[in-house]
Coordinates of C-alpha atoms in Angstrom, one line a residue:
Chain A
M1 CA -0.3 0.1 -0.1
S2 CA 1.1 3.5 -0.8
T3 CA -0.6 6.7 0.0
P4 CA 0.3 9.5 -2.8
G5 CA 2.3 12.6 -1.5
F6 CA 3.0 10.7 1.7
D7 CA 6.0 9.0 2.4
V8 CA 6.4 7.1 5.8
R9 CA 10.3 6.2 5.7
R10 CA 10.3 9.6 5.7
V11 CA 8.1 10.3 8.4
R12 CA 9.7 7.6 10.6
A13 CA 13.3 8.9 10.3
D14 CA 11.7 11.7 11.9
F15 CA 11.0 9.6 15.1
P16 CA 14.0 8.9 17.2
I17 CA 12.1 6.4 19.6
L18 CA 10.9 4.4 16.6
H19 CA 14.7 3.4 16.1
Q20 CA 15.4 0.8 18.7
E21 CA 15.6 -2.6 19.5
V22 CA 13.1 -3.9 22.5
R23 CA 13.9 -7.6 23.5
G24 CA 16.5 -8.3 21.2
R25 CA 13.8 -7.2 18.5
P26 CA 13.0 -3.8 16.0
L27 CA 9.9 -1.9 18.4
V28 CA 6.6 -2.0 17.0
Y29 CA 4.3 0.9 18.5
L30 CA 0.8 0.3 18.3
D31 CA -0.4 2.0 21.0
S32 CA -0.6 5.5 20.1
A33 CA -3.8 6.1 21.0
A34 CA -2.7 6.4 24.5
T35 CA 0.0 8.4 23.6
G36 CA 2.0 9.6 20.7
Q37 CA 5.6 9.0 20.2
K38 CA 7.6 12.6 19.9
P39 CA 9.1 14.1 16.4
Q40 CA 12.8 15.1 17.2
A41 CA 11.4 18.5 15.9
V42 CA 9.4 18.8 19.1
I43 CA 12.5 17.2 21.7
D44 CA 14.1 20.3 19.9
A45 CA 11.6 22.9 20.4
L46 CA 11.7 21.7 24.4
T47 CA 15.3 22.1 24.1
R48 CA 15.7 25.1 22.5
F49 CA 13.3 26.6 24.7
Y50 CA 14.7 25.7 27.9
T51 CA 18.0 26.5 26.6
H52 CA 17.3 30.0 25.4
D53 CA 14.3 31.3 25.9
N54 CA 12.9 30.4 29.6
A55 CA 11.4 32.8 32.1
N56 CA 7.6 33.2 33.2
V57 CA 5.0 34.6 31.3
H58 CA 2.6 37.9 31.2
R59 CA 4.9 39.0 34.2
G60 CA 8.5 40.6 33.4
V61 CA 9.8 43.5 31.6
H62 CA 12.8 41.8 31.0
I63 CA 13.9 40.3 27.2
L64 CA 13.3 36.4 28.2
S65 CA 10.4 37.1 29.7
E66 CA 9.0 39.1 26.5
R67 CA 10.8 35.7 24.7
A68 CA 8.7 33.5 26.9
T69 CA 5.2 34.9 26.3
Q70 CA 5.8 35.7 22.8
A71 CA 6.3 32.3 22.5
Y72 CA 3.6 30.7 24.7
E73 CA 0.8 33.2 22.6
D74 CA 2.7 31.9 19.3
A75 CA 1.5 28.9 20.7
R76 CA -2.0 29.6 21.3
E77 CA -2.1 31.1 17.9
S78 CA -0.8 27.7 16.4
V79 CA -3.2 25.6 17.8
R80 CA -6.2 28.4 16.7
R81 CA -4.9 28.0 12.5
F82 CA -4.5 24.1 13.3
I83 CA -8.6 23.7 14.8
N84 CA -9.5 27.2 12.4
A85 CA -10.7 28.3 15.5
R86 CA -12.1 32.3 14.8
D87 CA -9.7 34.0 17.1
A88 CA -6.5 32.9 19.7
K89 CA -8.9 34.1 22.9
E90 CA -10.6 31.2 22.2
I91 CA -7.7 28.7 23.3
V92 CA -7.3 27.8 26.1
F93 CA -4.2 25.8 27.2
M94 CA -5.1 22.9 30.0
R95 CA -3.3 19.9 31.4
G96 CA -5.0 17.9 28.8
T97 CA -8.6 16.4 27.8
T98 CA -9.4 15.8 31.2
E99 CA -8.8 19.1 32.8
A100 CA -10.6 20.7 29.9
I101 CA -13.7 18.6 30.1
N102 CA -13.1 19.1 34.1
L103 CA -12.9 23.0 33.3
V104 CA -16.4 22.7 31.3
A105 CA -18.1 20.5 33.8
S106 CA -18.1 22.5 36.5
T107 CA -18.1 26.2 35.5
Y108 CA -20.5 26.0 32.6
G109 CA -22.0 22.7 33.9
R110 CA -22.4 24.3 37.8
K111 CA -24.0 27.2 36.6
H112 CA -26.3 26.2 34.0
V113 CA -27.5 22.5 35.2
G114 CA -29.6 22.6 37.9
P115 CA -31.7 20.3 39.7
G116 CA -33.9 17.7 37.5
D117 CA -31.9 19.2 34.3
E118 CA -30.2 16.3 32.1
V119 CA -26.9 16.1 30.8
L120 CA -26.4 13.8 27.8
I121 CA -23.4 11.9 27.0
S122 CA -22.8 8.8 25.0
A123 CA -21.7 4.8 25.5
M124 CA -18.9 4.9 24.1
E125 CA -17.2 8.1 25.9
H126 CA -14.1 7.8 28.1
H127 CA -14.4 7.8 31.7
S128 CA -13.2 11.4 31.9
N129 CA -16.2 12.1 29.6
I130 CA -18.4 10.6 31.9
V131 CA -17.5 11.2 35.7
P132 CA -16.9 15.0 35.8
W133 CA -20.6 14.9 34.0
Q134 CA -21.6 12.5 36.6
M135 CA -19.9 14.6 39.4
V136 CA -22.3 18.0 38.2
C137 CA -25.3 15.8 38.0
D138 CA -24.6 14.1 41.5
A139 CA -23.6 17.9 42.9
V140 CA -27.5 19.3 41.7
G141 CA -29.5 16.6 41.6
A142 CA -29.4 16.5 37.7
K143 CA -30.1 13.3 35.6
L144 CA -26.9 11.7 32.8
R145 CA -28.7 10.6 30.2
V146 CA -26.8 8.2 27.3
I147 CA -27.2 7.7 23.7
P148 CA -26.7 4.2 23.2
V149 CA -24.6 2.1 20.8
D150 CA -25.3 -0.5 18.4
D151 CA -23.4 -3.4 17.9
R152 CA -21.4 -2.4 15.3
G153 CA -19.7 0.4 17.3
E154 CA -21.6 3.5 15.9
L155 CA -24.1 5.5 18.0
R156 CA -27.9 5.2 17.7
M157 CA -28.8 8.1 16.5
D158 CA -32.3 7.3 15.7
A159 CA -32.2 7.8 19.5
V160 CA -30.9 11.2 19.4
D161 CA -33.7 13.4 19.3
A162 CA -35.7 11.8 22.5
L163 CA -32.7 12.4 24.2
L164 CA -32.0 15.5 24.0
T165 CA -35.0 17.0 25.4
E166 CA -35.8 20.7 27.0
R167 CA -34.1 19.7 30.3
T168 CA -31.0 18.3 28.6
R169 CA -28.2 21.5 29.4
I170 CA -25.3 20.4 27.5
L171 CA -24.7 17.1 24.9
A172 CA -21.0 15.8 25.7
V173 CA -19.8 13.7 23.2
T174 CA -16.9 11.9 21.7
H175 CA -15.6 12.7 18.2
V176 CA -13.7 9.5 18.3
S177 CA -13.8 6.4 20.0
N178 CA -10.8 5.8 21.9
A179 CA -11.9 2.0 22.1
L180 CA -13.6 1.4 19.1
G181 CA -11.5 3.7 16.8
T182 CA -15.6 4.9 15.6
V183 CA -16.0 8.3 13.9
N184 CA -19.3 9.8 15.0
P185 CA -21.4 12.2 13.1
V186 CA -20.8 15.3 15.3
R187 CA -21.5 17.7 12.6
E188 CA -25.0 16.5 12.2
L189 CA -24.8 16.0 16.4
V190 CA -24.6 19.6 17.0
R191 CA -27.2 20.6 14.3
R192 CA -29.7 18.6 16.3
A193 CA -28.7 20.5 19.4
H194 CA -28.8 23.8 18.2
A195 CA -31.7 23.4 16.9
K196 CA -32.8 22.5 20.5
N197 CA -30.4 25.4 21.6
I198 CA -28.3 22.8 23.9
P199 CA -24.8 23.4 23.8
V200 CA -21.8 20.6 22.6
L201 CA -18.9 19.6 23.9
L202 CA -16.8 17.4 21.8
D203 CA -14.1 15.3 23.3
G204 CA -11.6 15.6 20.3
A205 CA -8.9 13.3 21.8
Q206 CA -8.8 10.5 19.4
A207 CA -9.7 12.5 16.3
V208 CA -7.0 15.6 16.2
T209 CA -4.4 12.7 15.2
H210 CA -6.4 11.3 12.7
L211 CA -8.8 14.0 11.2
P212 CA -8.4 17.5 9.7
V213 CA -10.7 18.9 12.3
D214 CA -12.2 22.5 12.0
V215 CA -14.3 23.7 14.8
Q216 CA -16.1 26.5 13.1
D217 CA -17.1 23.5 10.6
L218 CA -18.7 21.2 13.3
G219 CA -20.1 24.1 14.9
C220 CA -19.2 22.7 18.2
D221 CA -19.3 25.4 22.0
F222 CA -16.5 23.3 22.8
Y223 CA -13.8 21.3 22.0
A224 CA -11.3 19.2 24.0
F225 CA -7.8 17.6 23.0
S226 CA -4.5 16.5 24.6
G227 CA -0.9 17.6 23.4
H228 CA 0.5 14.1 24.3
K229 CA -1.9 12.2 21.8
L230 CA -0.9 14.5 19.3
F231 CA 3.0 13.7 19.3
G232 CA 3.5 16.5 21.5
P233 CA 4.4 16.8 25.3
T234 CA 2.7 15.5 28.3
G235 CA 1.2 17.9 30.3
I236 CA -0.5 20.4 27.5
G237 CA -3.8 20.3 26.5
V238 CA -6.7 22.6 24.6
L239 CA -10.0 23.5 25.2
Y240 CA -11.3 25.6 22.3
G241 CA -14.5 27.2 23.5
R242 CA -16.4 30.0 21.7
L243 CA -15.9 33.1 22.5
D244 CA -19.1 34.4 23.7
V245 CA -19.7 31.2 25.2
L246 CA -16.2 31.4 27.1
E247 CA -16.4 34.6 28.3
A248 CA -19.8 34.1 30.1
M249 CA -18.4 31.3 32.0
P250 CA -17.1 32.0 35.6
P251 CA -13.5 31.0 36.2
Y252 CA -12.4 27.9 37.4
Q253 CA -9.1 27.9 39.2
G254 CA -8.2 30.7 40.8
G255 CA -4.8 32.1 41.5
G256 CA -2.3 34.7 39.4
D257 CA -2.4 35.4 35.8
M258 CA -6.4 35.2 35.9
I259 CA -7.1 38.0 37.6
L260 CA -6.3 42.1 37.0
S261 CA -6.7 43.4 40.3
V262 CA -6.7 41.9 43.6
T263 CA -8.1 43.5 46.8
M264 CA -8.7 41.8 50.1
E265 CA -12.6 42.6 49.5
K266 CA -13.2 41.6 45.4
T267 CA -11.1 40.1 42.5
V268 CA -12.0 41.3 39.3
Y269 CA -10.9 38.6 36.9
N270 CA -8.9 38.7 33.9
R271 CA -10.2 38.4 29.8
V272 CA -10.6 35.0 28.2
P273 CA -8.5 32.7 27.6
H274 CA -6.2 34.0 30.5
R275 CA -9.6 34.0 33.3
F276 CA -9.2 29.9 32.9
E277 CA -5.2 29.7 32.9
A278 CA -4.5 30.7 36.7
G279 CA -1.2 30.0 37.8
T280 CA 2.4 29.8 36.1
P281 CA 1.5 27.4 32.6
D282 CA 3.1 25.1 31.1
M283 CA 4.9 27.6 29.1
A284 CA 7.1 24.5 27.3
G285 CA 4.6 22.8 26.7
A286 CA 2.6 25.0 24.7
V287 CA 6.0 25.5 22.6
G288 CA 6.3 22.1 22.1
L289 CA 2.8 21.4 21.4
A290 CA 3.1 24.5 18.3
A291 CA 6.0 22.6 17.2
A292 CA 4.2 19.1 17.0
I293 CA 1.0 20.7 15.0
H294 CA 3.8 22.5 12.5
Y295 CA 5.3 19.2 12.4
L296 CA 1.8 17.7 11.2
E297 CA 1.2 20.8 9.0
S298 CA 4.5 20.1 7.4
V299 CA 3.4 16.5 6.7
G300 CA -0.4 17.8 5.9
M301 CA -3.4 16.2 8.0
A302 CA -5.3 15.1 4.6
A303 CA -2.0 12.6 3.7
I304 CA -2.1 11.5 7.9
A305 CA -5.7 10.6 7.1
A306 CA -5.0 8.7 3.9
H307 CA -2.7 7.1 5.4
D308 CA -4.4 5.6 8.5
Q309 CA -7.7 4.9 5.9
A310 CA -5.5 2.9 4.1
L311 CA -3.3 0.9 7.1
L312 CA -6.8 0.5 8.7
T313 CA -8.3 -1.6 5.5
Y314 CA -5.1 -4.1 5.2
A315 CA -5.2 -4.2 9.3
T316 CA -8.8 -5.1 9.3
Q317 CA -8.1 -7.9 6.4
A318 CA -4.8 -8.9 8.1
L319 CA -6.4 -9.7 11.4
S320 CA -9.3 -10.9 10.5
A321 CA -7.6 -14.1 9.0
V322 CA -6.4 -14.5 12.1
P323 CA -8.3 -17.7 13.1
G324 CA -10.4 -16.5 16.6
L325 CA -10.0 -12.8 16.4
S326 CA -13.0 -11.2 16.9
L327 CA -13.2 -7.3 15.8
V328 CA -14.5 -5.2 18.8
G329 CA -15.8 -2.1 17.0
T330 CA -16.6 -2.4 12.6
A331 CA -18.2 1.4 12.9
S332 CA -18.0 2.1 8.5
E333 CA -16.1 5.0 9.5
K334 CA -13.2 4.4 12.0
T335 CA -9.8 6.0 12.4
G336 CA -6.9 3.5 12.8
V337 CA -7.9 1.8 16.3
L338 CA -8.2 -2.4 16.3
S339 CA -9.6 -3.4 19.7
F340 CA -10.3 -7.2 19.4
T341 CA -10.8 -10.4 21.3
L342 CA -8.7 -14.0 20.7
A343 CA -10.6 -16.6 21.3
D344 CA -10.7 -16.9 25.1
V345 CA -6.8 -15.9 25.6
H346 CA -7.3 -13.0 28.3
P347 CA -6.1 -9.9 26.9
H348 CA -3.7 -9.5 29.2
D349 CA -2.0 -12.6 28.1
V350 CA -2.5 -11.5 24.4
G351 CA -0.5 -8.4 25.2
T352 CA 2.4 -10.2 27.4
I353 CA 3.2 -12.6 24.4
L354 CA 3.0 -9.8 21.8
D355 CA 5.4 -8.1 23.9
R356 CA 7.6 -10.5 24.3
E357 CA 7.8 -10.2 20.4
G358 CA 8.6 -6.2 20.5
V359 CA 4.9 -5.4 19.9
C360 CA 3.2 -2.9 22.2
I361 CA 0.0 -3.1 22.1
R362 CA -2.9 -1.9 24.8
T363 CA -5.1 -4.0 26.6
G364 CA -7.7 -3.2 29.4
H365 CA -10.9 -1.4 29.6
H366 CA -9.2 1.5 27.9
C367 CA -11.2 3.6 30.8
A368 CA -14.6 3.2 28.7
Q369 CA -16.0 -0.1 31.3
P370 CA -19.5 0.9 30.3
L371 CA -18.6 0.4 26.7
M372 CA -17.1 -2.4 27.6
K373 CA -20.0 -3.7 29.4
R374 CA -21.7 -3.1 26.9
F375 CA -20.0 -5.6 24.3
G376 CA -20.5 -8.0 27.1
V377 CA -16.3 -8.2 27.5
A378 CA -14.3 -7.0 30.7
A379 CA -11.6 -6.4 28.2
T380 CA -10.0 -5.9 24.8
A381 CA -6.8 -5.7 23.5
R382 CA -6.5 -3.1 21.2
A383 CA -3.8 -2.0 18.6
S384 CA -3.6 1.9 17.5
L385 CA -2.2 3.0 14.6
A386 CA -0.2 6.5 14.3
F387 CA 1.1 8.1 10.6
Y388 CA 4.1 6.4 11.0
N389 CA 3.0 2.8 11.3
T390 CA 3.6 0.6 8.4
P391 CA 1.8 -2.9 6.9
E392 CA 5.4 -4.7 8.2
D393 CA 4.3 -3.0 11.5
V394 CA 0.8 -4.8 11.6
D395 CA 2.5 -8.3 9.8
A396 CA 4.6 -8.3 13.2
L397 CA 1.7 -7.9 14.9
V398 CA -0.2 -10.5 13.2
R399 CA 2.8 -13.0 13.7
G400 CA 2.8 -12.1 17.3
L401 CA -0.6 -13.1 16.8
H402 CA -0.1 -16.6 16.0
K403 CA 2.6 -16.9 18.7
V404 CA -0.1 -16.8 20.9
R405 CA -2.6 -19.1 19.7
E406 CA 0.7 -21.5 19.8
V407 CA 1.1 -21.0 23.8
F408 CA -2.7 -21.4 24.2
Q409 CA -3.7 -23.7 21.8
Chain B
M1 CA 9.1 -19.0 22.6
S2 CA 11.6 -16.9 24.8
S3 CA 13.0 -18.6 27.7
D4 CA 10.6 -16.4 30.0
L5 CA 7.3 -16.6 28.2
Q6 CA 7.8 -20.5 28.6
D7 CA 9.2 -19.7 32.7
L8 CA 5.7 -17.8 33.2
Y9 CA 3.3 -19.8 30.7
Q10 CA 4.4 -23.2 32.0
E11 CA 1.9 -26.4 31.2
V12 CA 0.8 -26.7 34.7
V13 CA -0.7 -22.6 34.4
L14 CA -1.9 -23.2 31.6
E15 CA -3.8 -26.3 32.7
H16 CA -5.2 -24.5 35.7
S17 CA -5.8 -21.5 33.5
K18 CA -8.1 -23.9 31.0
R19 CA -9.8 -25.6 33.9
P20 CA -9.4 -24.4 37.4
R21 CA -10.0 -26.4 40.4
N22 CA -12.4 -25.4 42.7
F23 CA -14.1 -22.6 40.1
R24 CA -17.4 -22.4 42.5
A25 CA -19.2 -20.9 45.1
V26 CA -18.6 -22.8 48.4
P27 CA -22.3 -24.1 49.9
D28 CA -22.1 -23.7 53.2
A29 CA -19.3 -20.7 53.1
N30 CA -18.7 -18.7 56.5
R31 CA -16.0 -16.2 55.2
Q32 CA -15.8 -14.8 52.2
A33 CA -14.3 -11.7 49.8
E34 CA -14.2 -9.9 46.5
G35 CA -11.2 -9.0 45.0
Y36 CA -10.6 -6.6 42.1
N37 CA -8.1 -5.2 39.6
P38 CA -8.9 -1.9 38.1
L39 CA -6.1 -1.8 36.3
C40 CA -7.5 -4.4 33.7
G41 CA -11.3 -5.1 35.3
D42 CA -10.4 -8.3 36.4
Q43 CA -12.9 -9.5 39.5
L44 CA -13.0 -12.8 41.6
S45 CA -14.5 -14.1 44.4
V46 CA -13.5 -16.5 46.9
T47 CA -15.5 -18.4 49.4
V48 CA -13.6 -20.2 52.3
H49 CA -15.8 -22.8 55.0
M50 CA -13.9 -22.6 58.5
E51 CA -13.7 -25.1 60.9
G52 CA -12.2 -23.7 63.6
D53 CA -8.5 -22.6 62.2
V54 CA -8.8 -24.8 59.6
I55 CA -9.8 -23.8 55.7
R56 CA -12.1 -27.7 55.4
D57 CA -13.3 -26.0 51.7
I58 CA -12.3 -23.1 49.2
G59 CA -13.6 -22.0 46.1
F60 CA -13.1 -19.1 43.7
Q61 CA -15.3 -17.6 40.9
G62 CA -14.6 -15.0 38.7
Q63 CA -12.9 -13.6 35.5
G64 CA -9.2 -13.1 34.9
C65 CA -6.5 -13.9 32.6
A66 CA -4.6 -16.8 32.7
I67 CA -2.0 -16.2 35.3
S68 CA -4.8 -14.6 37.9
R69 CA -6.9 -17.9 37.3
A70 CA -4.0 -20.4 37.6
S71 CA -3.0 -18.7 40.7
A72 CA -6.6 -19.1 42.2
S73 CA -6.9 -22.3 41.4
L74 CA -3.3 -23.6 42.8
M75 CA -3.7 -21.8 45.8
T76 CA -7.6 -23.1 46.6
G77 CA -5.4 -26.8 46.3
A78 CA -2.5 -25.5 48.4
V79 CA -4.7 -24.3 51.4
K80 CA -7.2 -26.4 51.5
D81 CA -6.9 -28.2 54.9
R82 CA -4.4 -25.8 56.3
T83 CA -4.9 -23.4 59.4
L84 CA -5.7 -19.5 58.9
A85 CA -1.4 -19.4 60.3
E86 CA -0.5 -21.8 57.8
A87 CA -2.3 -20.0 54.8
V88 CA -0.9 -16.5 55.7
A89 CA 2.1 -17.9 55.7
L90 CA 2.1 -19.3 52.5
F91 CA 0.4 -15.6 51.2
E92 CA 3.6 -14.5 52.6
Q93 CA 6.1 -16.6 50.5
V94 CA 4.0 -16.6 46.9
H95 CA 4.5 -12.5 47.1
A96 CA 7.8 -12.8 47.5
L97 CA 8.1 -16.0 44.8
V98 CA 5.7 -13.6 42.6
T99 CA 8.0 -9.9 43.3
E100 CA 11.2 -11.0 44.3
G101 CA 11.9 -13.9 42.3
P102 CA 12.6 -17.9 43.5
S103 CA 15.9 -17.2 45.2
A104 CA 14.0 -15.4 48.1
V105 CA 12.2 -18.0 49.0
D106 CA 12.1 -21.6 49.9
V107 CA 10.8 -23.2 46.8
E108 CA 10.5 -26.8 47.5
S109 CA 8.5 -26.1 49.9
L110 CA 5.5 -24.3 48.2
G111 CA 5.3 -27.3 45.6
K112 CA 3.3 -27.3 42.7
L113 CA 3.0 -23.0 43.3
A114 CA 6.5 -23.0 42.5
V115 CA 5.2 -23.0 38.7
L116 CA 4.7 -19.2 39.7
S117 CA 8.3 -18.1 39.7
G118 CA 8.1 -17.3 36.4
V119 CA 6.0 -14.0 37.2
S120 CA 8.6 -12.5 39.0
E121 CA 10.1 -11.3 35.6
F122 CA 6.9 -9.9 34.5
P123 CA 6.6 -7.0 36.6
A124 CA 2.8 -5.6 34.8
R125 CA 2.0 -9.2 35.9
V126 CA 2.4 -9.3 39.4
K127 CA -1.1 -8.3 40.4
C128 CA -2.7 -10.8 38.2
A129 CA -1.0 -13.4 40.4
S130 CA -1.6 -12.1 43.9
L131 CA -5.3 -11.1 43.4
A132 CA -6.4 -14.3 44.4
W133 CA -3.9 -14.5 47.3
H134 CA -5.0 -10.8 48.4
T135 CA -8.7 -12.2 48.5
L136 CA -7.8 -15.2 50.4
R137 CA -6.3 -13.2 53.2
A138 CA -9.2 -10.7 53.2
A139 CA -11.8 -13.2 53.7
L140 CA -9.7 -15.0 56.2
E141 CA -9.1 -11.6 58.3
G142 CA -12.6 -11.5 57.7
R143 CA -13.0 -8.2 56.0
S144 CA -16.1 -7.3 54.0
T145 CA -15.1 -4.8 51.9
S146 CA -13.6 -5.3 48.7
V147 CA -10.1 -5.7 47.8
S148 CA -8.1 -4.1 45.2
T149 CA -4.8 -4.5 44.2
E150 CA -4.2 -0.5 43.7

């Protein structure tokens, strides 16, 4: 297989971690849905920032603070461009997707969700898009409602309209499922929710790594994602919020940077996005994230998406030919995530044997226990693809699975 | 297969995981506990019938990987007709075996349980091997809350 305008060998050369042997074999990394590997450009950007530009942002009059502030705000602009937000003020830097969703739940949620109200999520959410909403609902006496998932791992769109009621205060749903790879029809969901004046939060943690994302086109009110899955550093993430929505929200954490003035009697909060960024932010993380985004833009998200689809097709065929293997999640629109069970072998045993073959996959419930329950399994094995993966990586996985079958025959 | 994999998935381990012994709830149990590994979602229950100080009957149920099933199955065989103190001592020995390896214990005295020695080469799997034992200990100590490996 080959994708026009995309050279996977050149891409791989940019990721130093991929060029090593583990357990006496070449490393095969198929766990990018857990975290992405980092191109040299990201590693260099972190080193450069700490070597030349490090100082606190928005505070000093000196040259280094100026440079650090510039780099941090430039990173915000890079994120804006990457997801095509209208205004850089709509980009709030967070620790990750989890913190971004918690921010919305505890500010927007606490303000707008009251007793008897409803929050609508889906059955394929990551725990990070379930638990913050449960906490809000428990605190105020609201009800968490759930869009069901069908046997292929697609949202039951026929159930959505009845679940969007006059008590629904927000719809929070994942763009792409971390456990199944399903790409949800989020534009349509936004359209239906907005028709009833219900705001929408999209969990984009697994989408931004595979697809071009345009928040204006999607029309969502909030979009959350993590830097580390997007081949950037850990500890940095993004909450996009439409400007008018963000401006009407109370602050999240209190502290420095989020204020305009403080007296012992009264504090005047800063403008967005700084109102939501209390304390010294992860400046180096933002710079590293911007470097990851620049790198992805140089490769091209369209080419990345095309490679992902071609490799997914290849991997789906290759895995389907392994006796006893059944894929969990066979939606018509998917990204490169292959969740599966292998006969009655427990996923942990699959993972351990693959690891000895140099193949890294994830096993377990993928922080989506309600979804596992829906499919009647306690756990699955999950191979997840990134744009640096090759058909040879998939072949190594298949060889490893045959080893598993040998051990457990 | 690499030799450490062979050590982990020994014949006895595979056989016990496929056909676990005492895979049932003890009908007249007077001790029981639930064990849970939140990392992987594995859960099992251990039921025990004690006569005075002695474990007269023991069973386990639940789901888990080959290592956790084999360990639970071997455990039920090893502690039956033992006193509470003997079972706790065995718990300590097995714990040392799977965390530190065979050199840390008197392997001879462990009988069939010695097949769990391969686990020490797989730090990520120690919790699988020890889940049943932690659960047994909770049952014997009369702790009613479920135990967790985390």
